[in-house]
Coordinates of C-alpha atoms and ligand atoms in Angstrom, one line a residue:
M132 CA 12.7 8.5 1.9
I133 CA 15.6 10.9 2.6
H134 CA 16.4 10.4 6.3
R135 CA 14.7 9.8 9.6
L136 CA 12.6 12.6 11.1
Q137 CA 10.7 13.0 14.2
R138 CA 7.9 15.5 14.9
G139 CA 5.8 15.9 18.1
L140 CA 5.4 13.2 20.7
V141 CA 6.4 9.6 20.2
P142 CA 6.8 6.9 22.9
E143 CA 10.3 5.5 23.6
K144 CA 9.7 2.3 21.6
H145 CA 7.6 1.1 18.7
H146 CA 4.2 -0.5 19.6
V147 CA 4.1 0.6 23.3
A148 CA 1.4 2.8 24.9
L149 CA 1.5 6.5 24.4
R150 CA -1.1 8.4 26.4
V151 CA -2.1 11.9 25.5
D152 CA -4.2 13.8 28.0
G153 CA -4.8 10.5 29.7
E154 CA -6.0 8.7 26.6
L155 CA -4.3 6.0 24.6
A156 CA -3.1 7.2 21.2
F157 CA -3.5 5.0 18.1
E158 CA -0.4 4.0 16.3
H159 CA -0.5 4.1 12.5
C160 CA 2.3 2.3 10.7
I161 CA 2.8 3.3 7.1
T162 CA 5.2 0.8 5.4
R163 CA 6.7 0.3 2.0
R164 CA 7.5 -2.9 0.0
G165 CA 5.4 -4.9 2.4
F166 CA 7.1 -4.4 5.8
D167 CA 10.6 -4.6 4.4
S168 CA 11.4 -1.0 3.4
V169 CA 11.1 2.5 4.8
Y170 CA 8.3 3.2 7.2
T171 CA 6.8 5.9 9.3
I172 CA 4.8 5.5 12.5
A173 CA 2.3 8.2 13.4
Y174 CA 0.3 8.5 16.6
H175 CA -3.4 9.6 16.3
R176 CA -5.7 10.8 19.1
R177 CA -8.5 8.8 17.5
P178 CA -8.5 5.6 15.4
P179 CA -7.3 6.6 11.9
H180 CA -9.0 3.7 10.1
W181 CA -12.6 4.3 11.0
V182 CA -14.9 5.3 8.2
R183 CA -18.4 6.7 8.5
D184 CA -19.5 6.2 4.9
E185 CA -18.1 5.7 1.4
Q186 CA -19.2 6.2 -2.1
D187 CA -17.8 5.2 -5.6
L188 CA -17.6 8.4 -7.6
G189 CA -16.6 6.7 -10.8
E190 CA -13.8 7.4 -13.2
H191 CA -11.7 10.5 -12.6
P192 CA -12.5 12.8 -15.5
G193 CA -8.8 13.3 -16.2
H194 CA -8.1 9.6 -16.4
V195 CA -8.6 8.4 -19.9
E196 CA -7.2 5.6 -22.0
A197 CA -3.5 5.8 -23.1
A198 CA -3.0 3.9 -26.3
W199 CA -0.7 3.6 -29.3
D200 CA -2.2 5.8 -31.9
G201 CA -0.3 5.5 -35.1
A202 CA 3.0 5.7 -36.8
V203 CA 6.1 6.2 -34.8
R204 CA 7.0 9.9 -34.7
R205 CA 8.7 12.5 -32.6
R206 CA 6.0 14.6 -30.8
H207 CA 5.5 18.0 -29.3
F208 CA 2.7 18.6 -26.8
Q209 CA 1.7 22.0 -25.4
P210 CA 0.1 21.5 -22.0
A211 CA -0.1 25.3 -21.6
R212 CA -3.2 25.0 -23.8
L213 CA -5.0 23.1 -21.1
P214 CA -7.9 25.1 -19.6
V215 CA -7.3 26.8 -16.3
G216 CA -9.6 26.0 -13.4
G217 CA -10.5 23.7 -10.5
S218 CA -8.6 22.1 -7.8
P219 CA -5.3 20.3 -8.3
F220 CA -7.0 16.9 -7.9
A221 CA -10.0 17.8 -10.1
A222 CA -7.9 19.6 -12.8
R223 CA -5.3 16.9 -13.4
R224 CA -5.4 15.4 -16.9
L225 CA -3.5 12.2 -17.9
F226 CA -1.2 12.8 -20.8
L227 CA 1.1 9.8 -21.1
A228 CA 1.2 6.4 -19.4
N229 CA 2.9 3.0 -19.3
P230 CA 2.8 0.3 -16.7
D231 CA 5.5 2.0 -14.7
V232 CA 4.7 5.6 -14.7
S233 CA 1.9 8.0 -15.6
V234 CA 2.4 11.7 -16.5
W235 CA -0.4 14.2 -15.8
F236 CA -0.7 17.9 -16.2
A237 CA -2.9 20.3 -14.2
R238 CA -3.6 24.0 -14.4
P239 CA -5.6 24.5 -11.2
D240 CA -6.7 27.8 -9.6
A241 CA -8.4 26.6 -6.4
D242 CA -7.6 24.6 -3.3
D243 CA -8.5 20.9 -3.0
D244 CA -11.9 21.0 -1.3
T245 CA -11.4 17.6 0.3
L246 CA -8.5 15.6 1.3
V247 CA -7.1 13.5 -1.5
A248 CA -4.9 10.4 -1.6
N249 CA -3.3 8.7 -4.7
A250 CA -3.4 4.9 -4.1
D251 CA -2.1 4.4 -7.7
G252 CA 1.4 5.6 -6.8
D253 CA 3.9 8.0 -5.4
E254 CA 3.5 11.5 -6.7
L255 CA 6.3 13.7 -7.7
T256 CA 4.9 17.1 -8.8
F257 CA 7.0 19.6 -10.6
V258 CA 5.6 23.1 -10.0
H259 CA 6.0 25.0 -13.2
G260 CA 4.0 27.9 -11.9
G261 CA 2.3 29.0 -8.7
S262 CA 3.0 28.6 -5.0
G263 CA 1.3 27.4 -1.9
R264 CA 1.5 24.5 0.5
V265 CA 0.6 20.8 0.8
E266 CA -1.0 20.0 4.1
T267 CA -0.6 16.4 5.4
P268 CA -1.0 14.6 8.7
L269 CA 2.8 14.7 8.9
G270 CA 3.1 18.4 8.5
V271 CA 3.0 21.1 5.9
V272 CA 5.2 21.4 2.8
P273 CA 5.5 24.9 1.4
F274 CA 6.2 25.1 -2.4
A275 CA 7.0 27.6 -5.1
A276 CA 7.7 27.5 -8.8
G277 CA 10.7 25.4 -9.6
D278 CA 10.1 22.9 -6.8
Y279 CA 9.5 19.2 -7.0
V280 CA 7.0 18.1 -4.4
F281 CA 6.9 14.5 -3.3
V282 CA 3.8 13.0 -1.7
P283 CA 4.0 9.2 -0.8
R284 CA 1.4 6.9 -2.2
A285 CA -1.9 6.9 -0.3
L286 CA -1.0 9.7 2.1
P287 CA -4.1 11.9 2.7
H288 CA -3.3 15.5 1.9
R289 CA -4.6 18.6 0.2
W290 CA -3.0 21.3 -2.0
R291 CA -3.6 24.9 -1.0
L292 CA -2.8 27.4 -3.7
D293 CA -1.8 31.1 -3.5
G294 CA -3.2 31.5 -7.0
P295 CA -3.3 29.7 -10.3
A296 CA -0.7 27.0 -10.7
F297 CA 0.8 24.9 -13.5
L298 CA 1.7 21.4 -12.4
L299 CA 3.5 18.4 -14.0
L300 CA 2.6 15.2 -12.0
V301 CA 4.7 12.1 -12.2
E302 CA 2.9 9.1 -10.8
G303 CA 5.2 6.2 -10.1
R304 CA 3.8 2.7 -9.7
S305 CA 6.8 1.6 -7.7
P306 CA 8.4 3.6 -4.8
L307 CA 10.0 6.7 -6.2
D308 CA 13.3 7.3 -4.6
L309 CA 16.8 8.8 -4.9
P310 CA 19.1 6.6 -7.0
K311 CA 21.1 4.1 -5.1
Q312 CA 24.4 5.4 -6.5
F313 CA 23.9 8.6 -4.5
R314 CA 23.7 6.8 -1.1
N315 CA 26.4 5.3 0.9
Q316 CA 26.1 1.9 2.6
V317 CA 24.0 3.3 5.5
G318 CA 21.8 5.4 3.3
Q319 CA 23.4 8.8 3.8
L320 CA 23.7 10.9 0.6
T321 CA 27.3 10.6 -0.5
M322 CA 29.7 13.6 -0.6
D323 CA 29.6 13.6 -4.4
A324 CA 25.9 13.2 -4.8
P325 CA 24.3 16.1 -6.8
Y326 CA 22.3 17.1 -3.7
C327 CA 22.7 16.9 0.1
H328 CA 20.2 16.2 2.9
R329 CA 19.8 19.9 3.5
D330 CA 18.4 20.5 0.0
F331 CA 15.2 18.6 0.8
R332 CA 12.5 20.8 2.4
E333 CA 11.0 18.8 5.3
P334 CA 7.4 19.0 6.4
V335 CA 6.8 21.8 8.9
W336 CA 5.1 20.9 12.1
P337 CA 2.4 23.5 12.6
E338 CA 1.8 25.2 15.9
G339 CA -0.8 23.0 17.7
G340 CA 0.1 20.1 15.4
P341 CA -1.6 19.1 12.1
Q342 CA -5.0 19.1 13.9
A343 CA -4.8 22.9 13.9
L344 CA -5.1 22.8 10.1
G345 CA -8.7 22.0 10.3
A346 CA -8.6 19.3 7.6
P347 CA -11.9 18.2 6.1
R348 CA -13.0 14.7 6.9
L349 CA -13.9 13.9 3.3
L350 CA -11.2 11.9 1.5
K351 CA -11.1 11.2 -2.2
I352 CA -9.0 8.2 -3.0
L353 CA -7.7 7.6 -6.6
R354 CA -7.2 3.9 -7.5
H355 CA -7.1 2.5 -11.0
G356 CA -8.3 5.9 -12.2
R357 CA -11.5 5.7 -10.2
V358 CA -12.3 7.9 -7.2
T359 CA -13.8 6.6 -4.0
L360 CA -15.1 9.2 -1.5
Q361 CA -14.8 8.3 2.2
E362 CA -16.3 10.2 5.0
L363 CA -13.9 9.6 7.8
A364 CA -15.1 9.0 11.4
N365 CA -12.2 10.9 12.9
D366 CA -9.9 13.8 11.9
P367 CA -7.1 12.1 9.9
F368 CA -4.8 15.0 10.9
D369 CA -5.2 14.4 14.7
V370 CA -1.5 13.3 14.8
V371 CA 0.3 14.1 18.0
G372 CA 3.6 12.9 16.7
W373 CA 5.4 10.6 14.3
D374 CA 8.8 9.4 13.3
G375 CA 10.2 7.6 10.3
Q376 CA 11.7 7.9 6.9
L377 CA 8.6 8.2 4.7
W378 CA 7.4 11.8 4.5
P379 CA 6.5 14.4 2.0
Y380 CA 9.1 16.9 0.9
A381 CA 10.0 19.6 -1.6
F382 CA 13.2 19.8 -3.6
P383 CA 14.0 22.9 -5.6
I384 CA 15.2 22.0 -9.0
R385 CA 17.8 24.7 -8.8
A386 CA 19.3 23.0 -5.8
Y387 CA 20.4 20.2 -8.1
Q388 CA 24.2 20.4 -8.5
P389 CA 25.1 20.0 -12.2
R390 CA 28.3 18.6 -13.5
T391 CA 30.4 19.8 -16.4
G392 CA 32.8 17.6 -18.4
A393 CA 35.6 18.2 -20.8
V394 CA 33.2 17.0 -23.4
H395 CA 29.4 16.6 -23.4
L396 CA 28.1 14.4 -20.6
P397 CA 25.2 12.0 -21.2
P398 CA 21.8 12.6 -19.7
T399 CA 22.5 10.1 -16.9
T400 CA 24.6 12.8 -15.3
H401 CA 21.3 14.7 -14.6
I402 CA 19.4 11.9 -12.8
T403 CA 17.5 13.2 -9.8
F404 CA 14.9 10.6 -8.9
A405 CA 14.3 7.0 -10.0
G406 CA 11.6 4.3 -9.9
S407 CA 11.3 0.9 -11.4
G408 CA 11.4 1.4 -15.2
Y409 CA 12.0 5.2 -15.3
V410 CA 14.2 8.0 -14.1
V411 CA 13.5 11.7 -13.6
C412 CA 16.4 14.1 -14.6
S413 CA 16.9 17.8 -13.9
F414 CA 18.6 20.1 -16.3
V415 CA 19.7 23.3 -14.6
P416 CA 21.9 26.3 -15.5
R417 CA 25.5 25.2 -15.7
L418 CA 28.9 25.7 -17.3
V419 CA 29.3 23.6 -20.4
D420 CA 32.1 21.5 -21.7
T421 CA 35.6 22.8 -21.3
R422 CA 37.7 21.1 -23.9
E423 CA 38.6 23.1 -27.0
G424 CA 36.5 22.1 -29.9
A425 CA 33.9 20.4 -27.7
I426 CA 30.3 20.6 -28.9
P427 CA 28.1 21.5 -26.0
C428 CA 24.8 20.9 -27.8
P429 CA 23.6 17.4 -27.5
Y430 CA 24.8 15.1 -30.2
P431 CA 22.2 13.3 -32.4
H432 CA 21.4 10.1 -30.5
S433 CA 19.3 7.0 -30.4
S434 CA 18.7 5.8 -26.9
V435 CA 17.1 2.7 -28.3
D436 CA 15.6 1.2 -25.2
C437 CA 14.0 4.4 -23.9
D438 CA 11.2 6.8 -24.6
E439 CA 12.4 10.3 -23.7
F440 CA 10.0 12.9 -22.3
L441 CA 11.3 16.4 -21.9
F442 CA 9.5 19.3 -20.3
Y443 CA 11.0 22.7 -21.0
V444 CA 10.8 25.0 -18.0
D445 CA 12.9 28.0 -18.6
G446 CA 15.9 29.4 -20.5
N447 CA 17.0 29.4 -24.0
F448 CA 16.6 25.9 -25.4
T449 CA 19.6 25.4 -27.5
S450 CA 18.8 22.3 -29.4
R451 CA 15.5 22.8 -31.3
R452 CA 13.6 25.7 -32.8
G453 CA 9.9 26.1 -32.1
I454 CA 10.1 24.9 -28.5
D455 CA 8.9 27.2 -25.8
A456 CA 8.6 27.1 -22.0
A457 CA 6.0 24.5 -21.0
S458 CA 6.6 22.5 -24.2
V459 CA 6.8 18.8 -24.0
T460 CA 8.7 16.7 -26.5
L461 CA 8.4 13.0 -26.7
H462 CA 11.1 11.1 -28.6
P463 CA 10.1 7.5 -28.8
I464 CA 12.1 4.3 -28.8
G465 CA 13.6 3.6 -32.2
L466 CA 14.0 7.1 -33.6
P467 CA 17.2 9.2 -33.4
H468 CA 16.9 12.8 -32.4
G469 CA 19.2 15.8 -31.9
P470 CA 19.6 19.5 -32.5
H471 CA 18.6 21.5 -35.5
P472 CA 21.8 21.9 -37.7
G473 CA 22.4 25.5 -37.0
R474 CA 22.1 25.1 -33.2
Y475 CA 24.6 22.3 -33.2
E476 CA 27.4 24.2 -34.8
A477 CA 26.6 27.5 -33.0
S478 CA 27.0 25.9 -29.6
I479 CA 30.8 25.4 -30.2
G480 CA 32.7 27.8 -28.0
T481 CA 29.8 28.7 -25.7
T482 CA 30.6 28.5 -22.0
R483 CA 27.3 28.0 -20.3
T484 CA 23.6 27.2 -20.7
D485 CA 20.8 28.7 -18.7
E486 CA 18.2 26.0 -19.7
V487 CA 16.0 24.4 -17.0
A488 CA 14.1 21.3 -18.0
V489 CA 12.7 18.1 -16.5
M490 CA 13.3 14.8 -18.3
I491 CA 11.6 11.5 -17.8
D492 CA 13.2 8.5 -19.5
T493 CA 11.2 5.3 -19.5
F494 CA 12.0 1.8 -20.6
S495 CA 8.4 1.0 -21.6
P496 CA 6.8 3.2 -24.3
L497 CA 4.8 6.2 -23.0
L498 CA 1.4 6.0 -24.7
P499 CA -0.5 9.2 -25.2
T500 CA -4.1 10.0 -24.2
R501 CA -6.6 12.2 -26.0
F502 CA -5.7 15.1 -23.6
A503 CA -2.1 15.0 -25.0
R504 CA -3.3 14.7 -28.6
E505 CA -5.7 17.6 -28.2
V506 CA -2.7 19.9 -27.5
E507 CA -0.3 18.3 -29.9
D508 CA 1.7 20.5 -32.4
P509 CA 1.3 18.4 -35.6
S510 CA 4.1 20.3 -37.4
Y511 CA 6.8 19.1 -35.0
N512 CA 7.5 15.8 -36.6
R513 CA 7.8 17.5 -40.0
S514 CA 10.5 19.8 -38.5
W515 CA 12.8 16.8 -38.8
V516 CA 12.4 16.4 -42.5
Q517 CA 15.6 17.5 -44.1
Q518 CA 15.3 18.1 -47.8
A519 CA 18.4 17.4 -49.9
G520 CA 20.9 20.2 -49.9
G521 CA 19.3 22.6 -47.5
E522 CA 16.8 23.8 -45.0
Q523 CA 14.3 21.6 -43.1
T524 CA 11.1 22.7 -44.8
G525 CA 8.6 20.0 -44.2
G526 CA 8.9 18.2 -47.5
G527 CA 6.7 15.3 -48.2
V528 CA 6.8 11.8 -49.6
K529 CA 5.9 12.4 -53.2
D530 CA 5.1 8.9 -54.3
P531 CA 3.4 6.6 -51.8
V532 CA 5.5 3.6 -51.0
A533 CA 4.0 0.3 -50.1
W534 CA 5.7 -1.4 -47.3
Ligands
FE2_43 FE1 17.6 12.6 -26.1

């Protein structure tokens, strides 16, 4: 959804005959928001919609119920404790969900052994560790640690890994896009957007076209958390050409152009992607506030209409002790949060931060699953307890209080 691309052969107009080696190619229109939004038209050698067989494989093992599970509290999850193994599709585990967005983690160490397609939403995967490529009928997207990888809803693809990987998957129910404020009236990224068109890594058209990738004809489709296996009648990668504005891409988080203010700028200054009901923000190394006396560390705050998910990627996390790379904190609607006291004051006079983090702010509460609870640090919420006159030690309510 960045700009129009063309790869391979396309006829001079939509919906007219394209013949390849004397045979009529089959047009495949992939459209969003009905037929009103972005679209891509691909041309296949054989009908792309013919299926030889299909089978219901049941619930995806990583898709479990997300539900409210108790008192409101600030939470710390450690997805690095997930077992390593399996393909990206098989290894994914749902951590948090609401009606707008689901957040999964995966620690795969093998390629997808079939094609996969997520019919539940667009997928924005942040690659915390590992490298490889995503093969699609529209081309190949190479990726490395620190990249976001975008795969549109329902596009058949497979992940090929160079080794073990650590993935954070954001599954958006509505089309995930770049925020409107970064586009001009004809859709071009504005001069003051935090990225430019060149920052988005386009799919590479392989020599011989995608057909040369030898894609399997088995396709697993995820829908409502269940998996349907289709045996396709034809090679879904037999695309001779395509054009359009809907395509998979990679965006390196460090290509995000941060801003610095005279005083601390709010998280909205880090917005990178947006869908209905949520935004994804990127925190990257940057100079911090320039005014004398400015406090670069985030101020205690209550964003009272949002749940705030933060995934710590790299750097020295200035605001809270006990947080490491690959930590997730979840600060729910209704609770103020902010730095540990020492960190707040120590930040005065600093000139830069090297932190890298991915934040997801949602307007509906993000509910945890058992996969999140299994790797939760139960001490985190107690780290906010400030005893009178001193250190945060954990404390405890001495006398039970009836509500
Ligand atoms: Fe916050």
